[in-house]
């Protein structure tokens, strides 16, 4: 079965940095687009960043553009999220996700949560002084 496991969350101060990682298994890693989502208490889960199967195309939510960087290492079957210049509003549970089995990965990287089928357990990021 598809399995995604996030790690790297923790406590950071405003302006600080964290790097999240997601280890994948159970599918041909290099064939699928991947994304990061986050969910704060009382809020809907929202798209943060996405990356194409090849790693060439990336998409970011406006709220994190210029601060976060998504990358993937297909040989290691991992996708990462480098988070810089952290703000308190970045506090959330961060999830790694993979697109649906039938998704055409040759198209644009989706920002729609409904296009993602498989999810990790989440890793907590807290930004506070």
PDB file of C-alpha atoms in Angstrom:
ATOM      1  CA  UNK A   1       0.000   0.000   0.000  1.00  0.00           C
ATOM      2  CA  UNK A   2       0.988   3.624  -0.501  1.00  0.00           C
ATOM      3  CA  UNK A   3       2.693   4.891   2.630  1.00  0.00           C
ATOM      4  CA  UNK A   4       3.850   8.444   3.381  1.00  0.00           C
ATOM      5  CA  UNK A   5       5.660   9.403   6.588  1.00  0.00           C
ATOM      6  CA  UNK A   6       6.489  13.000   7.480  1.00  0.00           C
ATOM      7  CA  UNK A   7       9.243  14.100   9.830  1.00  0.00           C
ATOM      8  CA  UNK A   8      11.136  17.226  10.828  1.00  0.00           C
ATOM      9  CA  UNK A   9       8.424  19.216  12.540  1.00  0.00           C
ATOM     10  CA  UNK A  10       9.009  21.039  15.775  1.00  0.00           C
ATOM     11  CA  UNK A  11       9.212  24.419  17.445  1.00  0.00           C
ATOM     12  CA  UNK A  12      10.785  27.401  15.713  1.00  0.00           C
ATOM     13  CA  UNK A  13      10.982  31.098  16.460  1.00  0.00           C
ATOM     14  CA  UNK A  14       9.572  33.697  14.081  1.00  0.00           C
ATOM     15  CA  UNK A  15      12.115  34.235  11.334  1.00  0.00           C
ATOM     16  CA  UNK A  16      13.601  30.804  11.892  1.00  0.00           C
ATOM     17  CA  UNK A  17      13.749  27.747   9.658  1.00  0.00           C
ATOM     18  CA  UNK A  18      12.649  24.136   9.602  1.00  0.00           C
ATOM     19  CA  UNK A  19      12.999  21.408   6.997  1.00  0.00           C
ATOM     20  CA  UNK A  20      10.280  18.797   6.651  1.00  0.00           C
ATOM     21  CA  UNK A  21      10.811  15.467   4.946  1.00  0.00           C
ATOM     22  CA  UNK A  22       8.420  12.826   3.659  1.00  0.00           C
ATOM     23  CA  UNK A  23       9.493   9.252   3.041  1.00  0.00           C
ATOM     24  CA  UNK A  24       7.394   7.330   0.523  1.00  0.00           C
ATOM     25  CA  UNK A  25       6.870   3.675  -0.274  1.00  0.00           C
ATOM     26  CA  UNK A  26       4.390   1.369  -1.974  1.00  0.00           C
ATOM     27  CA  UNK A  27       4.380   3.001  -5.411  1.00  0.00           C
ATOM     28  CA  UNK A  28       6.623   4.083  -8.257  1.00  0.00           C
ATOM     29  CA  UNK A  29       7.778   7.305  -6.632  1.00  0.00           C
ATOM     30  CA  UNK A  30       9.073   9.070  -9.737  1.00  0.00           C
ATOM     31  CA  UNK A  31       5.754   8.655 -11.578  1.00  0.00           C
ATOM     32  CA  UNK A  32       3.590  10.891  -9.395  1.00  0.00           C
ATOM     33  CA  UNK A  33       3.180  14.530  -8.434  1.00  0.00           C
ATOM     34  CA  UNK A  34       3.433  15.262  -4.714  1.00  0.00           C
ATOM     35  CA  UNK A  35       2.302  18.051  -2.450  1.00  0.00           C
ATOM     36  CA  UNK A  36       2.435  19.539   1.013  1.00  0.00           C
ATOM     37  CA  UNK A  37      -0.700  20.703   2.818  1.00  0.00           C
ATOM     38  CA  UNK A  38      -1.256  22.155   6.258  1.00  0.00           C
ATOM     39  CA  UNK A  39      -4.120  22.447   8.685  1.00  0.00           C
ATOM     40  CA  UNK A  40      -4.384  24.742  11.685  1.00  0.00           C
ATOM     41  CA  UNK A  41      -6.925  24.125  14.469  1.00  0.00           C
ATOM     42  CA  UNK A  42     -10.403  25.210  13.397  1.00  0.00           C
ATOM     43  CA  UNK A  43      -9.350  25.786   9.800  1.00  0.00           C
ATOM     44  CA  UNK A  44      -9.653  23.876   6.552  1.00  0.00           C
ATOM     45  CA  UNK A  45      -6.701  21.978   5.213  1.00  0.00           C
ATOM     46  CA  UNK A  46      -4.903  24.148   2.665  1.00  0.00           C
ATOM     47  CA  UNK A  47      -2.418  23.652  -0.124  1.00  0.00           C
ATOM     48  CA  UNK A  48       1.138  24.769   0.589  1.00  0.00           C
ATOM     49  CA  UNK A  49       3.362  23.519  -2.229  1.00  0.00           C
ATOM     50  CA  UNK A  50       3.414  20.948  -5.010  1.00  0.00           C
ATOM     51  CA  UNK A  51       6.033  19.354  -7.224  1.00  0.00           C
ATOM     52  CA  UNK A  52       5.823  17.430 -10.479  1.00  0.00           C
ATOM     53  CA  UNK A  53       6.974  13.868 -10.970  1.00  0.00           C
ATOM     54  CA  UNK A  54      10.261  15.078 -12.427  1.00  0.00           C
ATOM     55  CA  UNK A  55      10.867  17.821  -9.889  1.00  0.00           C
ATOM     56  CA  UNK A  56      11.070  20.400 -12.663  1.00  0.00           C
ATOM     57  CA  UNK A  57       7.718  22.098 -12.007  1.00  0.00           C
ATOM     58  CA  UNK A  58       6.772  23.527  -8.628  1.00  0.00           C
ATOM     59  CA  UNK A  59       3.747  25.469  -7.374  1.00  0.00           C
ATOM     60  CA  UNK A  60       3.339  27.450  -4.152  1.00  0.00           C
ATOM     61  CA  UNK A  61       0.516  29.033  -2.233  1.00  0.00           C
ATOM     62  CA  UNK A  62       0.787  32.812  -2.219  1.00  0.00           C
ATOM     63  CA  UNK A  63       1.145  32.775   1.560  1.00  0.00           C
ATOM     64  CA  UNK A  64       4.451  30.878   1.421  1.00  0.00           C
ATOM     65  CA  UNK A  65       5.880  31.965  -1.920  1.00  0.00           C
ATOM     66  CA  UNK A  66       9.454  33.161  -1.555  1.00  0.00           C
ATOM     67  CA  UNK A  67       9.823  31.581   1.881  1.00  0.00           C
ATOM     68  CA  UNK A  68       9.258  27.856   1.330  1.00  0.00           C
ATOM     69  CA  UNK A  69      10.924  25.542  -1.178  1.00  0.00           C
ATOM     70  CA  UNK A  70       9.686  22.105  -2.175  1.00  0.00           C
ATOM     71  CA  UNK A  71      12.065  19.535  -3.620  1.00  0.00           C
ATOM     72  CA  UNK A  72      12.251  15.822  -4.239  1.00  0.00           C
ATOM     73  CA  UNK A  73      14.937  13.171  -4.408  1.00  0.00           C
ATOM     74  CA  UNK A  74      13.527  10.392  -6.530  1.00  0.00           C
ATOM     75  CA  UNK A  75      16.417   8.037  -5.848  1.00  0.00           C
ATOM     76  CA  UNK A  76      15.746   8.359  -2.114  1.00  0.00           C
ATOM     77  CA  UNK A  77      11.947   8.416  -2.520  1.00  0.00           C
ATOM     78  CA  UNK A  78      11.625  11.561  -0.451  1.00  0.00           C
ATOM     79  CA  UNK A  79      10.005  14.956  -0.849  1.00  0.00           C
ATOM     80  CA  UNK A  80      11.070  17.868   1.334  1.00  0.00           C
ATOM     81  CA  UNK A  81       9.802  21.285   2.331  1.00  0.00           C
ATOM     82  CA  UNK A  82      12.400  23.847   3.331  1.00  0.00           C
ATOM     83  CA  UNK A  83      10.665  26.491   5.436  1.00  0.00           C
ATOM     84  CA  UNK A  84      12.458  29.804   5.955  1.00  0.00           C
ATOM     85  CA  UNK A  85      11.405  33.125   7.462  1.00  0.00           C
ATOM     86  CA  UNK A  86       8.760  31.351   9.500  1.00  0.00           C
ATOM     87  CA  UNK A  87       5.775  33.271  10.811  1.00  0.00           C
ATOM     88  CA  UNK A  88       3.352  32.439  13.639  1.00  0.00           C
ATOM     89  CA  UNK A  89       0.624  31.900  11.034  1.00  0.00           C
ATOM     90  CA  UNK A  90       2.664  29.005   9.633  1.00  0.00           C
ATOM     91  CA  UNK A  91       1.783  27.038  12.770  1.00  0.00           C
ATOM     92  CA  UNK A  92      -0.127  23.952  11.643  1.00  0.00           C
ATOM     93  CA  UNK A  93      -0.057  20.219  11.150  1.00  0.00           C
ATOM     94  CA  UNK A  94       1.777  19.627   7.876  1.00  0.00           C
ATOM     95  CA  UNK A  95       0.882  16.729   5.602  1.00  0.00           C
ATOM     96  CA  UNK A  96       2.613  15.110   2.673  1.00  0.00           C
ATOM     97  CA  UNK A  97       0.264  13.879  -0.056  1.00  0.00           C
ATOM     98  CA  UNK A  98       0.273  12.087  -3.418  1.00  0.00           C
ATOM     99  CA  UNK A  99      -2.104  12.620  -6.327  1.00  0.00           C
ATOM    100  CA  UNK A 100      -4.789  10.106  -7.237  1.00  0.00           C
ATOM    101  CA  UNK A 101      -3.925   6.921  -9.107  1.00  0.00           C
ATOM    102  CA  UNK A 102      -5.567   8.233 -12.281  1.00  0.00           C
ATOM    103  CA  UNK A 103      -4.011  11.708 -12.150  1.00  0.00           C
ATOM    104  CA  UNK A 104      -2.210  12.846 -15.290  1.00  0.00           C
ATOM    105  CA  UNK A 105       1.167  13.897 -13.954  1.00  0.00           C
ATOM    106  CA  UNK A 106       2.179  15.371 -17.291  1.00  0.00           C
ATOM    107  CA  UNK A 107      -0.104  18.338 -16.674  1.00  0.00           C
ATOM    108  CA  UNK A 108       0.046  21.217 -14.228  1.00  0.00           C
ATOM    109  CA  UNK A 109       0.711  20.436 -10.583  1.00  0.00           C
ATOM    110  CA  UNK A 110      -2.638  20.501  -8.798  1.00  0.00           C
ATOM    111  CA  UNK A 111      -3.406  22.789  -5.866  1.00  0.00           C
ATOM    112  CA  UNK A 112      -6.783  21.143  -5.276  1.00  0.00           C
ATOM    113  CA  UNK A 113      -7.033  18.916  -2.224  1.00  0.00           C
ATOM    114  CA  UNK A 114      -9.570  16.709  -4.016  1.00  0.00           C
ATOM    115  CA  UNK A 115      -6.898  15.648  -6.505  1.00  0.00           C
ATOM    116  CA  UNK A 116      -4.793  14.040  -3.773  1.00  0.00           C
ATOM    117  CA  UNK A 117      -5.610  10.541  -2.655  1.00  0.00           C
ATOM    118  CA  UNK A 118      -2.902   9.417  -0.240  1.00  0.00           C
ATOM    119  CA  UNK A 119      -1.812  11.192   2.923  1.00  0.00           C
ATOM    120  CA  UNK A 120       0.794  10.928   5.624  1.00  0.00           C
ATOM    121  CA  UNK A 121       0.040  11.167   9.329  1.00  0.00           C
ATOM    122  CA  UNK A 122       1.215  14.759   9.621  1.00  0.00           C
ATOM    123  CA  UNK A 123       4.003  16.512  11.493  1.00  0.00           C
ATOM    124  CA  UNK A 124       3.425  19.476  13.793  1.00  0.00           C
ATOM    125  CA  UNK A 125       5.080  22.825  13.125  1.00  0.00           C
ATOM    126  CA  UNK A 126       4.814  25.489  15.804  1.00  0.00           C
ATOM    127  CA  UNK A 127       6.200  28.994  15.320  1.00  0.00           C
ATOM    128  CA  UNK A 128       6.318  30.989  18.533  1.00  0.00           C
ATOM    129  CA  UNK A 129       8.624  33.173  20.584  1.00  0.00           C
TER     130      UNK A 129
END
